[in-house]
Short mmCIF file of C-alpha atoms in Angstrom, two decimals:
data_model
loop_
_atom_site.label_atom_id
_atom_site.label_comp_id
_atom_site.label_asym_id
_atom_site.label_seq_id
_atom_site.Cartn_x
_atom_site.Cartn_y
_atom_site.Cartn_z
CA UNK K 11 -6.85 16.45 -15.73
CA UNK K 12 -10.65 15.29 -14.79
CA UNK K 13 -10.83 11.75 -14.21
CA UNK K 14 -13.32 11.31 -16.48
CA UNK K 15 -10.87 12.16 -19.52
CA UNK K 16 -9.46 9.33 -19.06
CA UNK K 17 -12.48 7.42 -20.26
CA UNK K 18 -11.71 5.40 -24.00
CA UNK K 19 -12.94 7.37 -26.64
CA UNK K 20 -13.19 4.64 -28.96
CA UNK K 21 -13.94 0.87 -28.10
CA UNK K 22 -11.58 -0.91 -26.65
CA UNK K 23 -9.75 -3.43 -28.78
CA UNK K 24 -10.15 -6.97 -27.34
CA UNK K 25 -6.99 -9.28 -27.48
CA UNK K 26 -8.05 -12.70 -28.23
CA UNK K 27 -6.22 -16.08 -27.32
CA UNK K 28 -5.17 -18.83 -30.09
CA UNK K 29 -7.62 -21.92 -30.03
CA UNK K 30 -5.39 -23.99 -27.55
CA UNK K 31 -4.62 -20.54 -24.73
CA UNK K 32 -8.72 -20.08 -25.23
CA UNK K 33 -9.03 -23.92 -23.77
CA UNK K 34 -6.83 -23.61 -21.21
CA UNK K 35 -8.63 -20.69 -20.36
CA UNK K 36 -12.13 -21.59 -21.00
CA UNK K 37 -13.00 -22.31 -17.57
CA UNK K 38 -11.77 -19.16 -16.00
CA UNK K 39 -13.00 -17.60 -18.56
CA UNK K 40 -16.84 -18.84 -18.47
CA UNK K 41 -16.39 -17.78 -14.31
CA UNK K 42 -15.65 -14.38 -14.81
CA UNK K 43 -17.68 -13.72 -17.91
CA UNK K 44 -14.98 -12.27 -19.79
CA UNK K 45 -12.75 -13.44 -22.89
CA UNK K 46 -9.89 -14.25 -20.93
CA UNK K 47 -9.11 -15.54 -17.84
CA UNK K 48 -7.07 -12.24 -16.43
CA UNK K 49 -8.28 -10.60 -13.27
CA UNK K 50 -6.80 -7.41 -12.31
CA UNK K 51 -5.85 -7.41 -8.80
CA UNK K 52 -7.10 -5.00 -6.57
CA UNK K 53 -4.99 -2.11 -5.23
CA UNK K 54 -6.32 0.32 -3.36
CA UNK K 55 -6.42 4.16 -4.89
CA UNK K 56 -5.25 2.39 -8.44
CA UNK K 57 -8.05 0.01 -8.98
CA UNK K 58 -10.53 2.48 -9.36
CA UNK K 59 -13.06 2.81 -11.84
CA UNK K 60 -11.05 3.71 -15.32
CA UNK K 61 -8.21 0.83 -14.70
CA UNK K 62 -11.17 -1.54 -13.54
CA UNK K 63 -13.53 -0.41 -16.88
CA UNK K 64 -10.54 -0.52 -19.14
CA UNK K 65 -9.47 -4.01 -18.01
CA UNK K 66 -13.30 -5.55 -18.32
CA UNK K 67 -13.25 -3.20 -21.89
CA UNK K 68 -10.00 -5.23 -23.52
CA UNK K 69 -11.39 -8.33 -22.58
CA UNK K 70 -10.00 -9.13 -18.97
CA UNK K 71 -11.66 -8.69 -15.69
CA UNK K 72 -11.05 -5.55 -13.43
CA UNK K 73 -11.60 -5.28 -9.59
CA UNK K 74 -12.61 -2.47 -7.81
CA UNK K 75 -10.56 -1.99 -4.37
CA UNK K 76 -13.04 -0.80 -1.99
CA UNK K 77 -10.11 -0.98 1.13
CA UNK K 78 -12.02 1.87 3.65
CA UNK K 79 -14.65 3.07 1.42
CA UNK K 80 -17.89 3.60 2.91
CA UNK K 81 -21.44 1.88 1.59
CA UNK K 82 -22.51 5.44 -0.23
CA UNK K 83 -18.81 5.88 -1.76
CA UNK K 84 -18.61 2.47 -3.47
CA UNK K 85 -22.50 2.85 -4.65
CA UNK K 86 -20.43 6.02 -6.48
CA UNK K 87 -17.68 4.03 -7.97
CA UNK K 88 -19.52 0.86 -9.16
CA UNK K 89 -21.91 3.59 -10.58
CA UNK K 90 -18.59 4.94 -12.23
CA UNK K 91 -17.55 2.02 -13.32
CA UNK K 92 -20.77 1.15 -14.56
CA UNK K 93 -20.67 4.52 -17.02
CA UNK K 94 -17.43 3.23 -18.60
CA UNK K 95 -18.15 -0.37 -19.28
CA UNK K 96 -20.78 -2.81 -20.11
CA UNK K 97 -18.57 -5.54 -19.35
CA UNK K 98 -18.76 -7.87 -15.89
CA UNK K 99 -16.63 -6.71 -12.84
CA UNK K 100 -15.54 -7.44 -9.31
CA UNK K 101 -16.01 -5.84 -6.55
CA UNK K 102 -13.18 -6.46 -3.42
CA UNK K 103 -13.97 -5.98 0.12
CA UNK K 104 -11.80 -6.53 3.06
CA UNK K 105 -13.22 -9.03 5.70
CA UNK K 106 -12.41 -6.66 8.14
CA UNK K 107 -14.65 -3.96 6.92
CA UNK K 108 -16.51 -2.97 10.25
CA UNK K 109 -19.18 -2.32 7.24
CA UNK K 110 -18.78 -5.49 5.80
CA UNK K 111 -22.64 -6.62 5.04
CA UNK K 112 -23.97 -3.14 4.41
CA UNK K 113 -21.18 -3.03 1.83
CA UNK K 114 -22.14 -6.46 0.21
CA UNK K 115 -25.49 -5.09 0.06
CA UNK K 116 -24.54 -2.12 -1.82
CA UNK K 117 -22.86 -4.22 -4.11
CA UNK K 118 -25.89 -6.67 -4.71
CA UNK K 119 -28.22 -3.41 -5.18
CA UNK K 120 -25.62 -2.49 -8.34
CA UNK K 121 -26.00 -5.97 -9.71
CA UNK K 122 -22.41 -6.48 -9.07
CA UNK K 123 -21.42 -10.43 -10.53
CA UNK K 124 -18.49 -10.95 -8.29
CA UNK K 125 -17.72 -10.36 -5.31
CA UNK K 126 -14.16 -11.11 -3.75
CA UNK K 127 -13.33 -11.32 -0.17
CA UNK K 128 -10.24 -10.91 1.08
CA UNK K 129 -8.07 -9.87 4.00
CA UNK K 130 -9.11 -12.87 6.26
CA UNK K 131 -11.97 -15.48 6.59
CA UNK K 132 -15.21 -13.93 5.36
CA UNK K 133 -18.19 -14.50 7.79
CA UNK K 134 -20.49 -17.07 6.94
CA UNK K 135 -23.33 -14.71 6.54
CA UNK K 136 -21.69 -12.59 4.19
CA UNK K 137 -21.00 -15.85 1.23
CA UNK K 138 -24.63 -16.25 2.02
CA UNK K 139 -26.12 -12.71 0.88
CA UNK K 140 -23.94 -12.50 -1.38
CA UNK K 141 -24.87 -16.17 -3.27
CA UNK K 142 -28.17 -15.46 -2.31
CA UNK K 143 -28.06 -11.74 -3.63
CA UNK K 144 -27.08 -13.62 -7.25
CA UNK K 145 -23.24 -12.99 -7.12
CA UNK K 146 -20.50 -15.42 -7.31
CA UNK K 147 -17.80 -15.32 -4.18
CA UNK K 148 -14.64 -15.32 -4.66
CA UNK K 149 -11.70 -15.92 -1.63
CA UNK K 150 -8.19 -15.69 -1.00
CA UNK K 151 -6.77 -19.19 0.61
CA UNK K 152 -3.56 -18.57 1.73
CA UNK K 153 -3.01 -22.73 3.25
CA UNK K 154 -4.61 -25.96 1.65
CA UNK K 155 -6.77 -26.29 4.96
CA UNK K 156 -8.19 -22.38 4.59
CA UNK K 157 -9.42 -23.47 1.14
CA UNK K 158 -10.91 -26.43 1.97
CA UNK K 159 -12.47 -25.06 4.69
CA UNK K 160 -13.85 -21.44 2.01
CA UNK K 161 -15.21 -24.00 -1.05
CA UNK K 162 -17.05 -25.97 2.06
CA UNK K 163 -18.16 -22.52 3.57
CA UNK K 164 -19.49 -21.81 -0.51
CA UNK K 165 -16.63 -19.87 -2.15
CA UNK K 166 -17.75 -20.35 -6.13
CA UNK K 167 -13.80 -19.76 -6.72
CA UNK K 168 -10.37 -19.01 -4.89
CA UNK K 169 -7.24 -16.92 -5.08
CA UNK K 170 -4.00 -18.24 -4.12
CA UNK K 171 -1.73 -15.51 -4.04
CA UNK K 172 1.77 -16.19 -3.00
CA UNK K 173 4.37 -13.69 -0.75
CA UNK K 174 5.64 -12.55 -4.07
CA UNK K 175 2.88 -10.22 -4.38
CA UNK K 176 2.33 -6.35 -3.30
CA UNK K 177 0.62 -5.06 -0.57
CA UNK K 178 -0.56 -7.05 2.39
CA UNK K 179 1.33 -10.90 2.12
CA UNK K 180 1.21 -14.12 3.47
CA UNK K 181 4.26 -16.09 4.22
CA UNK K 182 4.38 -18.41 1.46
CA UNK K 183 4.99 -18.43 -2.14
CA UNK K 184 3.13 -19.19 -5.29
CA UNK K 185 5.20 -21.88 -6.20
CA UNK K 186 4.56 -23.98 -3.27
CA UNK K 187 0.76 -23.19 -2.89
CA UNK K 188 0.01 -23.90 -6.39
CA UNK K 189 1.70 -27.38 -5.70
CA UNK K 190 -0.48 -27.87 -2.77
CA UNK K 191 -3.49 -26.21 -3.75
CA UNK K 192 -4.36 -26.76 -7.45
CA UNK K 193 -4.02 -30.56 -7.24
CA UNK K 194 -6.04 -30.86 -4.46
CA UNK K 195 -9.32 -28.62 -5.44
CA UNK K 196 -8.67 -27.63 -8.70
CA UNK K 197 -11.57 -29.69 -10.50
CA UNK K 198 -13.80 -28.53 -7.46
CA UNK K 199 -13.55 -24.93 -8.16
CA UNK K 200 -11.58 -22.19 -10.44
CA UNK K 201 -8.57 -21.20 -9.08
CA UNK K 202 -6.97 -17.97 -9.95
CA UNK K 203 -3.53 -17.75 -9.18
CA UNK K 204 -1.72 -14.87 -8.21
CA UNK K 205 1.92 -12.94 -6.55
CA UNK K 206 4.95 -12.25 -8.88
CA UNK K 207 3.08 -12.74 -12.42
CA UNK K 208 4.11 -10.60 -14.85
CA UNK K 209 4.66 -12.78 -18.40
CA UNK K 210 2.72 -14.99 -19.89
CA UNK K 211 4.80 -17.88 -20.17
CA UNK K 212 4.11 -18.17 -16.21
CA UNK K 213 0.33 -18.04 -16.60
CA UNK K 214 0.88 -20.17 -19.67
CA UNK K 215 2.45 -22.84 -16.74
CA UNK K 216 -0.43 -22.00 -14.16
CA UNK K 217 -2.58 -22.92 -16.49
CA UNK K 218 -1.37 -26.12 -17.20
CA UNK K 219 -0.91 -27.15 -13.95
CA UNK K 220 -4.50 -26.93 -13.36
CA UNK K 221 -5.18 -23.34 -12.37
CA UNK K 222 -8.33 -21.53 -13.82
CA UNK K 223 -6.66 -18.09 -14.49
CA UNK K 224 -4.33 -15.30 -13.16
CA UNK K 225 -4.96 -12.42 -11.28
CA UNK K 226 -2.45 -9.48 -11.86
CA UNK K 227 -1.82 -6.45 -10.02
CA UNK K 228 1.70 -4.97 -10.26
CA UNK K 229 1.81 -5.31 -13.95
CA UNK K 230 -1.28 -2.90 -14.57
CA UNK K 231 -0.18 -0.15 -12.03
CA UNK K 232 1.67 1.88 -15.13
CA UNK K 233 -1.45 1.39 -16.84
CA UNK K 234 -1.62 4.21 -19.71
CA UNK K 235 -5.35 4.36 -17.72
CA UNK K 236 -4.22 4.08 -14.34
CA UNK K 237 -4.84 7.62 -12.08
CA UNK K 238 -1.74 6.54 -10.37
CA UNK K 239 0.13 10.13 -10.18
CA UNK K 240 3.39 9.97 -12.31
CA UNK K 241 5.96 9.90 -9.97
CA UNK K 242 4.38 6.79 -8.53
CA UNK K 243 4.50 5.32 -11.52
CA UNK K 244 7.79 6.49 -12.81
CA UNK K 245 8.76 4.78 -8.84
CA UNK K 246 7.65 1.32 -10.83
CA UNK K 247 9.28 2.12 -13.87
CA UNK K 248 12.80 2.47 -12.32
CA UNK K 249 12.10 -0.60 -9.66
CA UNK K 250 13.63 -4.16 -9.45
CA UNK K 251 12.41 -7.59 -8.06
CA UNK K 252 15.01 -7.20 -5.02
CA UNK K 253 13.93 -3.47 -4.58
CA UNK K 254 10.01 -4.37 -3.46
CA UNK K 255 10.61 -5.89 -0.15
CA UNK K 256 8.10 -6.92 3.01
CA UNK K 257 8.18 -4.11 5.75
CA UNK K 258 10.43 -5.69 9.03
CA UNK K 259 9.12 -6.20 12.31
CA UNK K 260 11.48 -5.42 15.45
CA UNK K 261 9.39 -7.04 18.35
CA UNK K 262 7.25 -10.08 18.59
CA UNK K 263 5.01 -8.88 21.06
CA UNK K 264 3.82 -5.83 18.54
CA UNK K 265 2.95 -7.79 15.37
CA UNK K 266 3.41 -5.94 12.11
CA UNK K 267 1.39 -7.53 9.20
CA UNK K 268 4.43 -7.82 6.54
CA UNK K 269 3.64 -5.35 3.79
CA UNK K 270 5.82 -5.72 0.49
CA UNK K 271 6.42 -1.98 -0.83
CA UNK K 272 9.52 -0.96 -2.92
CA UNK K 273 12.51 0.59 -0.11
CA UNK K 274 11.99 4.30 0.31
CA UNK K 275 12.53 7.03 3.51
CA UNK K 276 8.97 6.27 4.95
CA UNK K 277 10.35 2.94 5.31
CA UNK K 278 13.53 3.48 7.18
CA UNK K 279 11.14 6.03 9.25
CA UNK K 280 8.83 3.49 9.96
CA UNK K 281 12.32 1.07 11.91
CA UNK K 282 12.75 4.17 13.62
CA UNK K 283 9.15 4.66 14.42
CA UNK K 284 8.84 1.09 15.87
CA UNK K 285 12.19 1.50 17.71
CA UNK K 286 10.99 4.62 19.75
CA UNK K 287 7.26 3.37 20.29
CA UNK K 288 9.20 -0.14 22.45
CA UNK K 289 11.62 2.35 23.48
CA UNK K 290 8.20 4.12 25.20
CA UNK K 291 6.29 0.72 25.93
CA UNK K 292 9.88 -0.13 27.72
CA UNK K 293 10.27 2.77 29.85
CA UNK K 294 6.23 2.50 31.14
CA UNK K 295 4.99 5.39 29.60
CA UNK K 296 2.89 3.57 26.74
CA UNK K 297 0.80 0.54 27.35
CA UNK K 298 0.53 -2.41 24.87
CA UNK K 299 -2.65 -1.89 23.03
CA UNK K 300 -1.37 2.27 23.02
CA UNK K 301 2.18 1.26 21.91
CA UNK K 302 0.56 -1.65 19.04
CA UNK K 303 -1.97 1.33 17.37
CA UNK K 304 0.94 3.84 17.09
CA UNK K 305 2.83 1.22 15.40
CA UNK K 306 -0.29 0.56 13.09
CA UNK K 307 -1.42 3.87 12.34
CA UNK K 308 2.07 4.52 11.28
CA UNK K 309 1.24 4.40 7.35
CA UNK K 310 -2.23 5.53 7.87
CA UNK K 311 -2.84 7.31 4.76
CA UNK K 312 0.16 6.85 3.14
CA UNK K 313 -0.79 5.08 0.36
CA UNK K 314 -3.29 7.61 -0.63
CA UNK K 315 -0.28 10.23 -0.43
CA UNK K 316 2.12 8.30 -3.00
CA UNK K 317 -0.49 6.94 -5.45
CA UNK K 318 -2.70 10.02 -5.57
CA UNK K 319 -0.39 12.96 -4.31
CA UNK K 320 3.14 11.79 -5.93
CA UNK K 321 4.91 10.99 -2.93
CA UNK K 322 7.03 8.95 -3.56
CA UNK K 323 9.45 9.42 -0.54
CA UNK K 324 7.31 9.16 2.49
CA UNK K 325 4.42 7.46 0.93
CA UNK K 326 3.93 3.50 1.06
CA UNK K 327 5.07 1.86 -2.75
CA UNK K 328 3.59 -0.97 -2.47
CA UNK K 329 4.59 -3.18 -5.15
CA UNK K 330 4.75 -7.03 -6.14
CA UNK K 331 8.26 -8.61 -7.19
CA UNK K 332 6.86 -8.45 -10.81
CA UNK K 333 7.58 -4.68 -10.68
CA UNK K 334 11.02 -5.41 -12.64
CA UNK K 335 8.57 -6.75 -15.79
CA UNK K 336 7.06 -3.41 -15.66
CA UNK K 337 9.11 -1.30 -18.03
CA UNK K 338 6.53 1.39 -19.98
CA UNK K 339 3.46 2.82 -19.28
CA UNK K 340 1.28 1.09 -22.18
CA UNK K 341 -2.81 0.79 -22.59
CA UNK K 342 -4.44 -1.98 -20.50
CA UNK K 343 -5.66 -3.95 -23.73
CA UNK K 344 -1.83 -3.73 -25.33
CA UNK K 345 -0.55 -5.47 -21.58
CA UNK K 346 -2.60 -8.10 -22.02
CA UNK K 347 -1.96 -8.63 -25.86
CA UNK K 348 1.58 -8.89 -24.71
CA UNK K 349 1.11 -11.43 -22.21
CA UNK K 350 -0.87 -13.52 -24.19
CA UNK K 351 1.17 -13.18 -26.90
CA UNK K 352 4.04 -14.44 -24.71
CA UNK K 353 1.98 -17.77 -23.65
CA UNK K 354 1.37 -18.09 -27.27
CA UNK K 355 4.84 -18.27 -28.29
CA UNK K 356 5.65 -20.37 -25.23
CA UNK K 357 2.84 -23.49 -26.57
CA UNK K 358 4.24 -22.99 -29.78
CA UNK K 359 7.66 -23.38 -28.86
CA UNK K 360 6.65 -26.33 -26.90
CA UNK K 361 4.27 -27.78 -29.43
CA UNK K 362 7.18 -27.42 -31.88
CA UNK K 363 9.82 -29.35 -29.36
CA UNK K 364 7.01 -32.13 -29.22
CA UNK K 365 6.53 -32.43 -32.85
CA UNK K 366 10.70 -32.46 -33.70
CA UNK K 367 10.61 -35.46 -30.98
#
């Protein structure tokens, strides 16, 4: 099927908070530009343009992933993106990008709103073109000091995404970084929080703890407009919370950034993998920096191969801890009915236990 025929036909209905969900969510709100404060997080190979454009369409705020995409191939998908909706969006870039600023220029050329760095510290310069450009920055603080240090260094708002999330982790989780983070900077910037979300009673709690919004990743993969091929998504249909799991490392001296992916054979290949590469380094017939690339060029591509080309047994499946919450493959705007509708009922329960006492 062409990509493209996955664009809406019709408009996009727009779920809309009660009175008292739209205040708590005013402020994220008013940041993004959108009608409620829901930012789809951004997976690389999903968040493409249809799931980004049908996310900003029903009233949320999509994220395009632009992981390894060169300048001239995000111009292409903004462009994309562009075609479908009318509606703001984000753009995410990796720190590491070794085309970080040509890529923040390419999105300032689009008249991108947002951009959102993550994967590390972003480089001074970059927050500066990209405030200057006319976009507001977004970062990922994964310690109290980190975002301190970003909203000094001009973040306009931050992501605190805890270990319970997909992809690429840090070691701690939501719970404890909202308790450290959103009391300390919360009426200094919005703070989106993220990892593990997949009702809206917990965004419903967020919020009134002081965060601005949610950002949501896992829960939109089975997306009715997701391109994600349908044995991936069928993988996320059939997975549980225990099932999506951080990737092991088997020697301290080769770091493995801890990626949480559901359990599958290219994960028990990738023990083995690491056990012959030391085996190697061991014996003398690898170096270090040979022996550490093997080890991290061992999924090269294989993310591409399970979301795009089905492969679900030797691709990566990355995947939050929400992934048991994820139990049909539904339109983006009837997701995020849902989960408002669930913080809805949750103040009304509690309103109702306030009155009664």
């Amino acid at each position: 099927m062409p990509m493209d025929s996955l664009a809406p036909a019709t408009p996009t209905p727009q779920p809309t908070p009660g009175p008292a969900l739209q205040r708590l969510m005013a402020r994220g709100a008013a940041f993004l530009g959108s009608r409620v404060a829901l930012m789809g997080g951004a997976m690389s190979w999903v968040s493409e343009r249809h799931l980004v454009a049908a996310l900003s369409n029903a009233g949320a705020f999509g994220t395009i992933a632009c992981g390894a995409m060169e300048p001239d191939r995000l111009a292409e998908e903004i462009a994309g993106t562009q075609a479908l909706t009318d509606r703001p969006f984000g753009v995410n870039l990796i720190t590491m990008h070794p085309r970080l600023q040509p890529l923040v220029e390419t999105c300032l050329a689009a008249k991108v709103s947002h951009i959102v760095f993550a994967g590390g510290i972003p480089p001074g310069a970059a927050i500066r073109a990209a405030k200057e450009g006319g976009a507001k920055v977004v970062c990922f603080a994964p310690a109290l000091a980190l975002a301190k240090k970003l909203v000094r260094s001009g973040a306009d708002a931050l992501v605190i995404e805890g270990s319970e999330a997909g992809g690429h982790i840090g070691p701690v989780s939501l719970n404890v970084l909202a308790q450290e983070i959103l009391p300390a900077l919360a009426e200094e910037v919005p703070i989106f929080v993220a990892g593990g979300i997949g009702r809206g009673e917990a965004i419903l709690s967020y919020l009134e703890m002081g965060a601005a919004g949610a950002q949501l990743g896992t829960r939109f993969v089975c997306a009715a407009e997701s391109i994600a091929h349908p044995r991936f998504k069928q993988a996320f249909l059939r997975g549980a919370a225990r099932d999506a799991v951080p990737t092991v490392q088997l020697d301290a001296r080769f770091p493995v950034i801890p990626v949480r992916a559901l359990q599958n054979e290219g994960t028990k290949r990738f023990m083995e993998h690491q056990a012959t590469v030391l085996a190697r380094f061991q014996s003398g017939a690898l170096g270090k920096e040979e022996a550490q690339l093997e080890i991290e060029h061992f999924w090269a591509g294989a993310l591409r191969r399970a979301v795009i080309e089905g492969d679900v047994e030797q691709g990566s499946l990355m995947a939050g801890q929400s992934i048991g919450m994820v139990t049909a493959i539904q339109p983006a705007a009837e997701i995020i009915a849902e989960l408002l509708a669930q913080a809805e009922a949750a103040l009304a329960r509690r309103q109702g236990a306030g009155a009664a006492g």
